[in-house]
């Protein structure tokens, strides 16, 4: 090393002497070139001879300050490069020493995985610091760190595997009373996995194997042990069991697992797997049946294209309308399709024919095309009695369809586009005049129309005897969907009671997931309770309950905010797929949901504007519904703190003028003035007492 330094010094001394001589004989360009070669070639001794170099460069000032400045700049750059190289060398040395210490420390038998992770993280931080400071030497630093990185990976995998083995032993040692600790244990090992992968991504595959073993064992313990209801309904437990469903299936007592039954309710995808297990009667099979039922919600709505109507359909529509002008046009061949009639009739007369004649025939066709689903009949031939009578030139019968001994009379509402928004839900009332006394009434409700199509919904069947004598119209709630669409309960009474107990004891767990909401649990629990008691639960009962509960809440001092919360829950319950009887949908929503939105919400928002007929003050009335009709009218008792009482008050009703004039619905107390007769006066100025 000494000889090299001496050689460098000799070279520099000699070159500087040559530069001085060239400057003396006034050859600055050659001197500059010689000086530049010296600076760029001699990196080893530049710092030692820095003073003499600067002195030599300063001599250029007598010849060219520009050359002097340039040479000074070259010297500064060369010295900076030397400094950086020394720093990089020192950083690499320090990093190597740190890596060596870490590798020795990792070999310790008492090392914990947390300590190893912390130390590895500190080493990585040191590597990143020097790499960010000396970007051009990044590859060199990585080469220095490579042995340590490999040692870290190997040791982390060893420690994680040991942690996994210890965790599995802990899980096996838990008795049933300690199972609430399982989720915490699984979370801890998953957090360790995440940190290992974050510190050393190459451990990912080994870490997943460890986590899979621990979580699988946890799922098996939770699926086959007597866990608490709160734990059974925990969405994290359900997710864990869903993840390891194939392994859980092999367990001996899985068919009686309440935890797995809950997981099936919470995760429809798991239900699909478990339904393939050929389960016998038990709470797990019941959960699978319930989940399948909720997923298979039928669509009982459709669209009929008017261009698809046959000439026979047009003829029957003419007869249904009772319009002699239309019938004569059809009979004489003047119009064989709707376009022909449209061109020969005045607009109003044609529109009336479409509502009074075409809509009833389209309702019959909708029923006939879906009779197996709508009537719960499979594989049986049916007869379109009206079409048969037409072709036999016979009088039209009272019955529309016959299927064996069953007879059906199809009835529908009258949908006028011009007043649909004004009449609201009352527009869905089914016209039941001229009904057959021996038939089942089939209800079809038209929800929208255009010049080319009719949108309809099947609302169910209703025995003729259920319609009060003299009634010409019936609300959709009087109709019920066939039992074939309801839940096919195959479970035993003990199994059903076990499911009821499971639902009642769910605690807050069911609220943690969006797949099985609290309102789903409530509707399912209510339905199972009704089955156990032999109660005939209907949509009409839910309609009455929602109306009564809102009035009780507001009458007892509850404000509009509480009313909105109640109605939001009622609406969500109405739309639950877990009612074990099917509710008809109109326009894609259960009618009860629309009742909440369009009627009860209006009552809630206007409640504080209801004034007492006696003292004329606001917010003092108590309303108690006594009669809720299928037509949407609610009447009952009104009382006030001032002592005013009236038994025949009207809370919700409709305008008593015909729909072509007004017919507005709903009229709601608070939004409309309460008449002295107890009725509500419409915005058009008419009350029920004005009919007399």
XYZ file of C-alpha atoms in Angstrom:
692
model
C 0.000 0.000 0.000
C 2.929 2.302 0.861
C 4.612 1.719 -2.494
C 1.373 2.533 -4.343
C 1.020 5.827 -2.447
C 4.642 6.707 -3.190
C 4.115 5.969 -6.877
C 0.960 8.107 -6.941
C 2.793 10.961 -5.203
C 5.683 10.750 -7.647
C 3.304 10.810 -10.596
C 1.410 13.802 -9.270
C 4.627 15.685 -8.391
C 6.024 15.043 -11.847
C 2.845 16.105 -13.616
C 2.543 19.277 -11.598
C 6.154 20.157 -12.528
C 5.324 19.636 -16.208
C 2.250 21.850 -15.894
C 4.336 24.624 -14.277
C 6.905 24.438 -17.100
C 4.206 24.605 -19.791
C 2.710 27.670 -18.175
C 6.175 29.301 -17.959
C 6.702 28.885 -21.700
C 3.144 30.144 -22.252
C 1.466 26.950 -23.381
C -1.724 27.125 -21.256
C -3.782 24.788 -23.489
C -1.253 21.967 -23.160
C -0.954 22.659 -19.457
C -4.721 22.502 -19.047
C -4.939 19.174 -20.920
C -2.113 17.714 -18.799
C -3.863 18.924 -15.605
C -7.225 17.485 -16.699
C -5.635 14.050 -17.318
C -4.047 14.177 -13.909
C -7.361 14.970 -12.114
C -9.438 12.346 -13.938
C -6.819 9.592 -13.768
C -5.438 9.943 -10.240
C -8.323 9.328 -7.806
C -6.171 7.754 -5.083
C -3.937 10.685 -4.190
C -6.087 13.657 -5.071
C -7.249 14.261 -1.521
C -3.617 14.054 -0.155
C -2.313 16.523 -2.695
C -5.430 18.693 -2.790
C -3.542 21.817 -1.581
C -0.782 21.539 -4.195
C -3.376 20.838 -6.912
C -5.300 23.973 -6.040
C -2.071 25.982 -6.022
C -1.195 24.649 -9.460
C -4.650 25.469 -10.782
C -4.496 29.002 -9.358
C -1.445 29.628 -11.565
C -3.757 29.545 -14.583
C -5.245 32.878 -13.518
C -2.371 34.696 -15.219
C -3.264 33.055 -18.525
C -7.039 32.234 -18.512
C -9.501 32.547 -15.656
C -11.890 30.427 -17.659
C -9.385 27.541 -17.714
C -8.791 27.983 -14.015
C -12.526 27.852 -13.229
C -12.991 24.766 -15.363
C -10.127 22.893 -13.692
C -11.427 23.838 -10.235
C -14.808 22.372 -11.187
C -13.214 19.118 -12.362
C -11.286 18.863 -9.098
C -14.453 19.404 -7.026
C -16.284 16.686 -8.942
C -13.417 14.246 -8.526
C -13.168 14.912 -4.795
C -16.979 14.504 -4.393
C -16.863 11.162 -6.191
C -14.086 9.994 -3.885
C -16.135 11.042 -0.830
C -19.250 9.208 -2.074
C -17.311 6.046 -2.855
C -15.899 6.084 0.659
C -19.419 6.551 2.110
C -20.830 3.689 0.022
C -18.008 1.430 1.094
C -18.616 2.304 4.745
C -22.404 1.803 4.404
C -21.927 -1.604 2.781
C -19.520 -2.581 5.560
C -21.989 -1.465 8.255
C -24.856 -3.274 6.518
C -22.816 -6.436 6.270
C -21.987 -6.280 9.979
C -25.670 -5.742 10.864
C -26.667 -8.687 8.675
C -24.080 -10.918 10.325
C -25.344 -9.989 13.787
C -28.971 -10.598 12.718
C -28.125 -14.017 11.257
C -26.418 -15.015 14.495
C -29.366 -13.740 16.542
C -31.908 -15.607 14.384
C -30.275 -18.888 15.355
C -31.269 -18.395 18.999
C -33.534 -21.165 20.345
C -35.488 -18.749 22.568
C -36.319 -16.343 19.763
C -40.024 -15.485 19.329
C -41.603 -14.820 15.973
C -42.533 -11.283 17.032
C -38.917 -10.525 17.941
C -37.734 -11.991 14.641
C -40.221 -9.886 12.715
C -39.212 -6.725 14.567
C -35.500 -7.371 13.943
C -36.069 -8.217 10.275
C -38.139 -5.060 9.877
C -35.344 -2.971 11.418
C -32.787 -4.544 9.037
C -35.047 -3.867 6.057
C -35.418 -0.259 7.150
C -31.634 0.080 7.280
C -31.360 -1.400 3.781
C -33.994 0.938 2.419
C -32.313 3.931 4.024
C -28.942 3.327 2.357
C -30.572 2.361 -0.944
C -32.529 5.600 -1.007
C -29.358 7.572 -0.139
C -27.163 5.846 -2.739
C -29.530 4.791 -5.504
C -26.715 4.037 -7.933
C -25.336 1.390 -5.535
C -28.687 -0.337 -4.885
C -27.634 -3.587 -6.574
C -24.484 -3.740 -4.405
C -26.447 -3.260 -1.215
C -28.945 -5.949 -2.213
C -26.132 -8.350 -2.841
C -24.796 -7.594 0.661
C -28.274 -8.133 2.195
C -29.127 -11.318 0.229
C -27.650 -13.846 2.738
C -29.524 -12.173 5.585
C -32.783 -12.087 3.618
C -32.500 -15.823 2.993
C -31.791 -16.494 6.664
C -34.804 -14.361 7.659
C -37.092 -16.286 5.294
C -35.968 -19.680 6.574
C -36.259 -18.670 10.225
C -39.659 -16.974 9.822
C -41.092 -20.076 8.180
C -39.729 -22.228 11.026
C -41.155 -19.916 13.677
C -44.542 -19.572 11.923
C -44.842 -23.342 11.579
C -44.011 -23.741 15.251
C -46.594 -21.086 16.106
C -49.160 -22.897 13.964
C -48.477 -26.209 15.706
C -48.791 -24.560 19.119
C -52.026 -22.845 18.075
C -53.550 -26.101 16.845
C -52.678 -27.751 20.163
C -54.343 -24.865 21.985
C -57.494 -25.214 19.860
C -57.697 -28.948 20.545
C -57.364 -28.308 24.250
C -60.286 -25.876 24.499
C -63.471 -27.224 26.035
C -66.899 -25.957 24.944
C -66.860 -23.134 27.487
C -63.667 -21.722 25.947
C -64.774 -21.698 22.312
C -65.367 -17.956 22.448
C -61.555 -17.687 22.412
C -61.230 -19.485 19.068
C -61.799 -16.447 16.855
C -59.192 -14.428 18.723
C -56.638 -17.215 18.284
C -57.362 -17.438 14.548
C -57.129 -13.657 14.178
C -53.725 -13.643 15.921
C -52.222 -16.291 13.651
C -53.626 -14.501 10.594
C -52.058 -11.248 11.755
C -48.723 -13.037 12.112
C -49.135 -14.426 8.602
C -49.784 -10.946 7.267
C -46.688 -9.535 8.979
C -44.523 -12.408 7.741
C -45.656 -11.857 4.162
C -45.186 -8.115 4.532
C -41.635 -8.515 5.845
C -40.739 -11.419 3.545
C -43.151 -11.975 0.626
C -41.384 -15.248 -0.202
C -42.954 -16.821 2.916
C -46.444 -16.505 1.406
C -46.949 -20.127 0.320
C -45.689 -21.629 3.603
C -47.699 -19.092 5.618
C -50.913 -20.018 3.782
C -50.406 -23.681 4.663
C -50.044 -22.792 8.337
C -53.136 -20.570 8.308
C -55.153 -23.185 6.438
C -54.362 -25.814 9.049
C -55.277 -23.559 11.978
C -58.470 -22.146 10.446
C -59.623 -25.602 9.301
C -59.245 -26.978 12.824
C -61.051 -23.910 14.213
C -63.910 -24.433 11.753
C -64.205 -28.090 12.746
C -64.297 -27.241 16.450
C -66.899 -24.516 15.980
C -69.062 -26.619 13.646
C -69.315 -29.623 15.934
C -69.299 -28.154 19.442
C -71.993 -26.642 21.611
C -71.181 -22.977 21.032
C -73.070 -20.054 22.508
C -75.857 -18.500 20.357
C -73.916 -15.242 20.215
C -70.910 -17.077 18.768
C -73.027 -19.208 16.432
C -74.496 -16.068 14.843
C -71.121 -14.365 14.475
C -70.522 -13.616 10.799
C -66.809 -14.378 11.215
C -67.648 -17.897 12.411
C -69.950 -18.408 9.441
C -67.245 -17.220 7.077
C -64.723 -19.603 8.642
C -67.041 -22.581 8.233
C -67.903 -21.515 4.685
C -64.188 -21.489 3.854
C -63.699 -25.092 5.048
C -67.049 -26.627 4.140
C -65.529 -29.670 2.424
C -63.502 -30.616 5.498
C -66.423 -29.953 7.857
C -68.612 -32.305 5.809
C -66.542 -35.335 6.839
C -67.236 -34.840 10.559
C -69.496 -37.431 12.170
C -72.075 -35.219 13.913
C -72.247 -32.414 11.384
C -75.950 -32.973 10.584
C -76.898 -31.657 14.046
C -74.590 -28.633 13.944
C -76.465 -25.466 14.855
C -73.393 -23.412 14.020
C -73.314 -24.844 10.510
C -77.070 -24.262 10.212
C -76.542 -20.596 11.018
C -73.684 -20.390 8.516
C -75.995 -21.790 5.848
C -78.539 -19.036 6.532
C -75.864 -16.352 6.441
C -74.051 -17.587 3.321
C -76.208 -18.683 0.347
C -73.105 -20.022 -1.426
C -72.521 -22.424 1.482
C -76.152 -23.519 1.305
C -75.643 -24.638 -2.285
C -72.769 -26.903 -1.188
C -74.463 -28.332 1.893
C -77.685 -29.132 0.010
C -75.711 -31.755 -1.896
C -74.871 -33.690 1.275
C -78.069 -35.824 1.390
C -78.984 -34.770 4.915
C -81.672 -36.412 7.031
C -84.157 -34.470 9.132
C -82.406 -32.003 11.387
C -81.733 -28.343 11.937
C -79.060 -28.284 9.212
C -81.379 -29.637 6.529
C -84.084 -27.205 7.636
C -81.592 -24.329 7.282
C -80.717 -25.545 3.776
C -84.395 -25.766 2.830
C -85.045 -22.268 4.169
C -82.076 -20.802 2.326
C -83.106 -22.492 -0.935
C -86.671 -21.217 -0.499
C -85.473 -17.634 0.034
C -83.257 -17.773 -3.050
C -86.002 -19.209 -5.272
C -88.401 -16.287 -4.957
C -90.697 -16.664 -7.980
C -91.437 -13.930 -10.483
C -95.196 -13.735 -11.000
C -95.199 -10.668 -13.220
C -95.064 -10.353 -16.965
C -95.657 -8.307 -20.091
C -98.137 -9.163 -22.846
C -97.488 -7.763 -26.298
C -100.801 -6.647 -27.814
C -99.658 -7.617 -31.281
C -99.725 -11.242 -30.113
C -103.522 -11.197 -29.554
C -105.416 -13.441 -31.962
C -108.653 -12.541 -33.751
C -110.544 -14.748 -31.259
C -109.007 -12.738 -28.422
C -110.219 -9.503 -30.062
C -113.715 -10.952 -30.478
C -113.860 -11.963 -26.818
C -112.535 -8.531 -25.771
C -115.385 -6.955 -27.740
C -117.934 -9.090 -25.911
C -116.380 -8.306 -22.520
C -116.495 -4.560 -23.202
C -120.286 -4.543 -23.741
C -119.768 -1.887 -26.428
C -122.174 -2.637 -29.313
C -120.254 -0.391 -31.732
C -117.086 -2.366 -31.156
C -118.876 -5.695 -31.399
C -120.567 -4.708 -34.670
C -117.240 -3.638 -36.191
C -115.701 -6.963 -35.235
C -118.684 -9.117 -36.250
C -118.945 -7.480 -39.660
C -115.264 -7.945 -40.357
C -114.606 -4.245 -40.409
C -111.806 -4.670 -37.899
C -109.898 -7.895 -37.286
C -107.156 -6.444 -35.098
C -106.551 -3.588 -32.658
C -105.122 -1.250 -35.267
C -108.257 -1.681 -37.353
C -110.415 -0.762 -34.375
C -108.187 2.164 -33.443
C -108.640 3.679 -36.895
C -112.464 3.360 -36.765
C -113.185 4.428 -33.181
C -112.880 7.757 -31.413
C -109.884 7.927 -29.102
C -111.887 7.875 -25.880
C -114.103 5.008 -27.032
C -111.082 2.976 -28.126
C -109.297 3.576 -24.792
C -112.399 2.457 -22.895
C -112.549 -0.693 -25.014
C -108.877 -1.384 -24.228
C -109.561 -1.151 -20.492
C -113.001 -2.778 -20.311
C -112.449 -5.450 -22.958
C -108.799 -6.080 -23.828
C -107.446 -5.979 -20.276
C -109.823 -8.724 -18.997
C -108.878 -10.954 -21.953
C -105.145 -10.336 -21.449
C -105.636 -11.237 -17.773
C -107.143 -14.573 -18.844
C -104.263 -15.222 -21.223
C -101.683 -14.366 -18.560
C -103.338 -16.836 -16.209
C -103.615 -19.578 -18.831
C -99.973 -19.272 -19.889
C -98.847 -19.669 -16.261
C -101.601 -21.844 -14.849
C -99.261 -24.513 -13.509
C -97.412 -21.981 -11.329
C -100.347 -19.709 -10.578
C -102.811 -22.426 -9.591
C -100.356 -24.981 -8.238
C -101.384 -27.491 -10.901
C -98.782 -29.686 -12.543
C -99.256 -31.500 -15.818
C -103.054 -31.183 -15.938
C -104.880 -30.082 -19.078
C -107.113 -27.031 -18.787
C -109.977 -25.723 -20.884
C -110.392 -22.082 -21.868
C -114.173 -22.029 -21.455
C -114.643 -18.640 -23.130
C -112.692 -19.692 -26.205
C -114.612 -22.985 -26.338
C -117.961 -21.155 -26.113
C -116.905 -18.714 -28.823
C -115.957 -21.487 -31.218
C -119.137 -23.418 -30.397
C -121.184 -20.244 -30.875
C -122.426 -20.658 -27.308
C -123.194 -18.205 -24.496
C -120.104 -17.143 -22.576
C -119.866 -19.103 -19.298
C -119.360 -17.756 -15.806
C -116.164 -19.784 -15.414
C -113.098 -18.836 -17.422
C -111.053 -22.027 -17.008
C -111.649 -25.570 -15.813
C -108.960 -28.004 -14.726
C -110.556 -31.269 -13.715
C -112.977 -30.400 -10.937
C -111.423 -26.975 -10.281
C -112.930 -23.886 -11.842
C -111.324 -20.477 -12.162
C -112.819 -17.058 -12.790
C -110.070 -14.582 -13.742
C -110.606 -11.040 -12.495
C -108.467 -7.925 -12.917
C -108.301 -4.246 -12.123
C -109.014 -1.514 -14.648
C -105.802 0.337 -15.425
C -106.177 3.829 -16.897
C -102.841 5.481 -17.602
C -104.432 8.905 -17.294
C -105.345 8.547 -13.611
C -102.920 5.865 -12.369
C -100.797 8.310 -10.346
C -103.821 10.049 -8.880
C -105.684 6.959 -7.621
C -102.514 5.300 -6.280
C -102.925 1.899 -4.648
C -106.697 1.929 -5.137
C -106.001 1.474 -8.813
C -104.974 -2.101 -7.985
C -108.430 -3.101 -6.753
C -109.724 -6.116 -8.635
C -113.159 -5.844 -10.248
C -115.147 -8.886 -9.085
C -118.637 -8.152 -10.396
C -120.398 -10.927 -12.319
C -118.264 -13.481 -10.541
C -118.993 -17.169 -10.684
C -120.415 -18.507 -7.383
C -118.643 -21.844 -7.748
C -115.181 -20.722 -8.900
C -111.914 -19.730 -7.404
C -111.203 -16.128 -8.297
C -107.772 -15.553 -9.862
C -106.501 -11.983 -9.480
C -104.429 -10.244 -12.143
C -103.376 -6.645 -11.541
C -102.247 -4.400 -14.389
C -99.465 -2.083 -13.302
C -98.533 -0.237 -16.500
C -99.606 0.005 -20.108
C -98.524 1.410 -23.426
C -100.056 1.408 -26.913
C -98.232 -1.871 -27.588
C -98.147 -3.801 -24.285
C -99.673 -4.439 -20.869
C -97.659 -5.089 -17.707
C -99.377 -7.354 -15.185
C -98.854 -9.180 -11.887
C -100.597 -12.266 -10.514
C -101.768 -11.550 -6.954
C -103.263 -14.942 -6.102
C -106.444 -16.924 -5.722
C -109.492 -16.200 -3.623
C -112.600 -18.333 -2.979
C -115.732 -16.559 -4.176
C -117.179 -16.998 -0.707
C -114.461 -14.730 0.727
C -115.834 -11.710 -1.148
C -118.605 -9.948 0.793
C -121.990 -10.051 -0.894
C -122.633 -6.977 -3.021
C -118.945 -6.088 -3.312
C -117.925 -5.156 -6.850
C -114.248 -4.600 -6.125
C -111.756 -6.334 -3.855
C -108.312 -5.305 -2.697
C -105.362 -7.500 -3.701
C -104.941 -8.558 -0.052
C -108.036 -10.734 -0.295
C -106.085 -12.921 -2.719
C -103.399 -15.373 -1.646
C -100.707 -17.064 -3.679
C -101.116 -20.866 -3.874
C -99.611 -22.983 -1.112
C -97.437 -24.717 -3.708
C -95.345 -21.521 -3.788
C -95.009 -21.381 -0.002
C -92.289 -23.052 2.023
C -92.477 -26.863 1.713
C -91.995 -27.661 5.391
C -90.575 -31.186 5.688
C -89.126 -30.820 9.171
C -90.335 -32.449 12.339
C -91.775 -30.415 15.177
C -88.652 -30.818 17.387
C -86.448 -29.632 14.520
C -88.688 -26.641 13.913
C -88.637 -25.767 17.613
C -84.843 -26.039 17.621
C -84.652 -23.571 14.737
C -87.046 -21.201 16.542
C -84.843 -21.318 19.632
C -81.765 -20.694 17.505
C -83.360 -17.661 15.879
C -84.532 -16.237 19.193
C -81.106 -16.526 20.794
C -79.142 -14.900 17.984
C -78.202 -11.827 20.019
C -76.556 -9.159 17.882
C -74.699 -11.545 15.587
C -77.264 -11.510 12.791
C -76.816 -7.769 12.462
C -73.175 -8.136 11.442
C -73.870 -9.418 7.955
C -75.903 -8.172 5.029
C -76.776 -11.641 3.759
C -79.201 -12.424 6.574
C -80.579 -9.236 8.054
C -82.252 -8.754 11.393
C -85.539 -8.312 9.542
C -84.994 -11.653 7.770
C -84.572 -13.284 11.152
C -87.721 -11.577 12.430
C -89.838 -12.645 9.459
C -88.538 -16.219 9.600
C -89.094 -16.450 13.337
C -92.621 -15.075 12.987
C -93.408 -17.547 10.205
C -92.086 -20.571 12.117
C -94.001 -19.507 15.213
C -97.166 -19.304 13.121
C -96.591 -22.818 11.726
C -96.028 -24.204 15.227
C -99.261 -22.601 16.482
C -101.245 -23.543 13.392
C -101.810 -19.848 12.663
C -102.720 -18.781 9.136
C -100.296 -15.897 8.704
C -101.216 -13.609 5.795
C -99.989 -10.408 4.224
C -103.207 -8.751 5.316
C -102.276 -9.398 8.964
C -98.903 -7.695 8.409
C -100.659 -4.778 6.723
C -102.950 -4.320 9.755
C -100.019 -4.633 12.186
C -97.922 -1.986 10.451
C -100.834 0.453 10.428
C -101.757 -0.160 14.054
C -98.164 -0.002 15.346
C -97.515 3.348 13.668
C -100.659 4.876 15.156
C -99.878 3.495 18.604
C -96.330 4.877 18.414
C -97.375 8.359 17.362
C -100.366 8.458 19.746
C -98.079 7.585 22.678
C -95.775 10.538 21.968
C -93.294 9.066 19.497
C -92.021 11.666 17.042
C -91.729 11.543 13.266
C -88.147 10.229 13.450
C -89.229 7.201 15.471
C -92.080 6.746 13.036
C -89.651 6.708 10.106
C -87.498 4.088 11.831
C -90.525 1.903 12.472
C -91.701 2.195 8.877
C -88.211 1.518 7.513
C -88.146 -1.707 9.514
C -91.653 -2.655 8.379
C -90.724 -2.023 4.771
C -87.573 -4.113 5.062
C -89.557 -6.897 6.714
C -92.130 -6.776 3.920
C -89.385 -7.241 1.330
C -87.741 -10.145 3.175
C -87.560 -13.416 1.238
C -87.909 -15.410 4.476
C -91.660 -15.125 4.952
C -92.757 -18.736 4.627
C -95.794 -17.736 2.627
C -95.316 -15.935 -0.650
C -96.436 -12.352 -1.013
C -97.388 -11.110 -4.446
C -95.275 -8.349 -5.928
C -96.712 -5.512 -7.961
C -94.202 -3.592 -9.996
C -91.383 -5.620 -8.442
C -92.338 -4.803 -4.826
C -94.670 -6.370 -2.265
C -97.833 -4.332 -1.957
C -97.174 -3.967 1.775
C -93.924 -2.145 0.944
C -95.871 0.277 -1.241
C -98.494 0.715 1.504
C -95.693 1.784 3.845
C -94.140 4.174 1.315
C -97.239 5.715 -0.201
C -99.713 5.745 2.702
C -98.210 5.205 6.150
C -95.209 7.456 5.489
C -97.585 10.244 4.513
C -99.586 9.697 7.704
C -96.395 9.809 9.790
C -95.130 13.031 8.185
C -98.478 14.818 8.627
C -99.264 13.520 12.115
C -98.162 16.695 13.876
C -100.573 18.709 11.715
C -103.653 16.836 12.939
C -105.826 19.246 14.897
C -108.478 18.295 17.411
C -112.024 19.040 16.166
C -112.846 20.127 19.709
C -110.010 22.356 20.939
C -108.358 22.893 17.518
C -104.896 22.300 19.001
C -102.165 20.258 17.334
C -100.339 17.218 18.663
C -102.868 16.212 21.316
C -104.856 13.539 19.494
C -104.771 9.790 19.963
C -105.898 7.641 17.030
C -106.968 4.013 17.461
C -107.758 2.114 14.258
C -110.875 -0.037 14.511
C -111.422 -0.953 10.880
C -108.902 -1.377 8.083
C -110.486 -2.361 4.798
C -108.868 -4.158 1.881
C -109.667 -1.029 -0.150
C -107.190 0.945 1.972
C -109.654 2.884 4.152
C -108.795 3.146 7.852
C -111.338 4.335 10.397
C -111.370 4.327 14.176
C -111.648 6.220 17.409
C -110.312 9.753 17.912
C -109.668 11.130 21.372
C -108.013 14.287 22.662
C -106.624 15.442 25.982
C -109.293 18.129 25.973
C -111.937 15.423 26.375
C -113.060 15.212 22.745
C -113.966 11.663 21.646
C -115.341 10.363 18.373
C -115.768 6.694 17.468
C -116.275 7.093 13.722
C -113.274 9.088 12.594
C -111.610 8.517 9.240
C -107.819 8.358 9.161
C -107.134 7.228 5.605
C -109.557 7.178 2.710
C -110.049 8.192 -0.928
C -111.845 10.967 -2.741
C -115.488 10.040 -3.217
C -115.677 11.465 -6.694
C -115.296 9.015 -9.607
C -111.741 8.372 -10.797
C -112.421 10.123 -14.085
C -113.095 13.309 -12.090
C -110.736 12.929 -9.118
C -110.712 9.685 -7.072
C -107.473 10.736 -5.374
C -105.819 8.272 -2.963
C -104.631 8.396 -0.264
C -106.369 11.128 1.667
C -104.637 11.196 5.053
C -105.715 12.869 8.252
C -103.394 15.787 8.895
C -102.771 16.300 5.202
C -106.515 16.688 4.544
C -109.031 18.513 6.708
C -111.223 16.458 9.033
C -114.874 17.066 8.157
C -117.567 17.470 10.802
C -119.012 14.160 9.612
C -115.783 12.390 10.579
C -114.605 11.988 6.980
C -111.712 13.678 5.162
C -112.281 16.435 2.650
C -110.311 16.031 -0.582
C -108.335 18.819 -2.210
C -111.084 18.940 -4.840
C -113.475 19.978 -2.031
C -115.527 16.769 -1.813
C -116.178 14.663 1.311
C -118.194 11.479 1.701
C -121.060 13.419 3.220
C -121.464 15.292 -0.061
C -122.827 12.137 -1.695
C -126.138 12.485 0.167
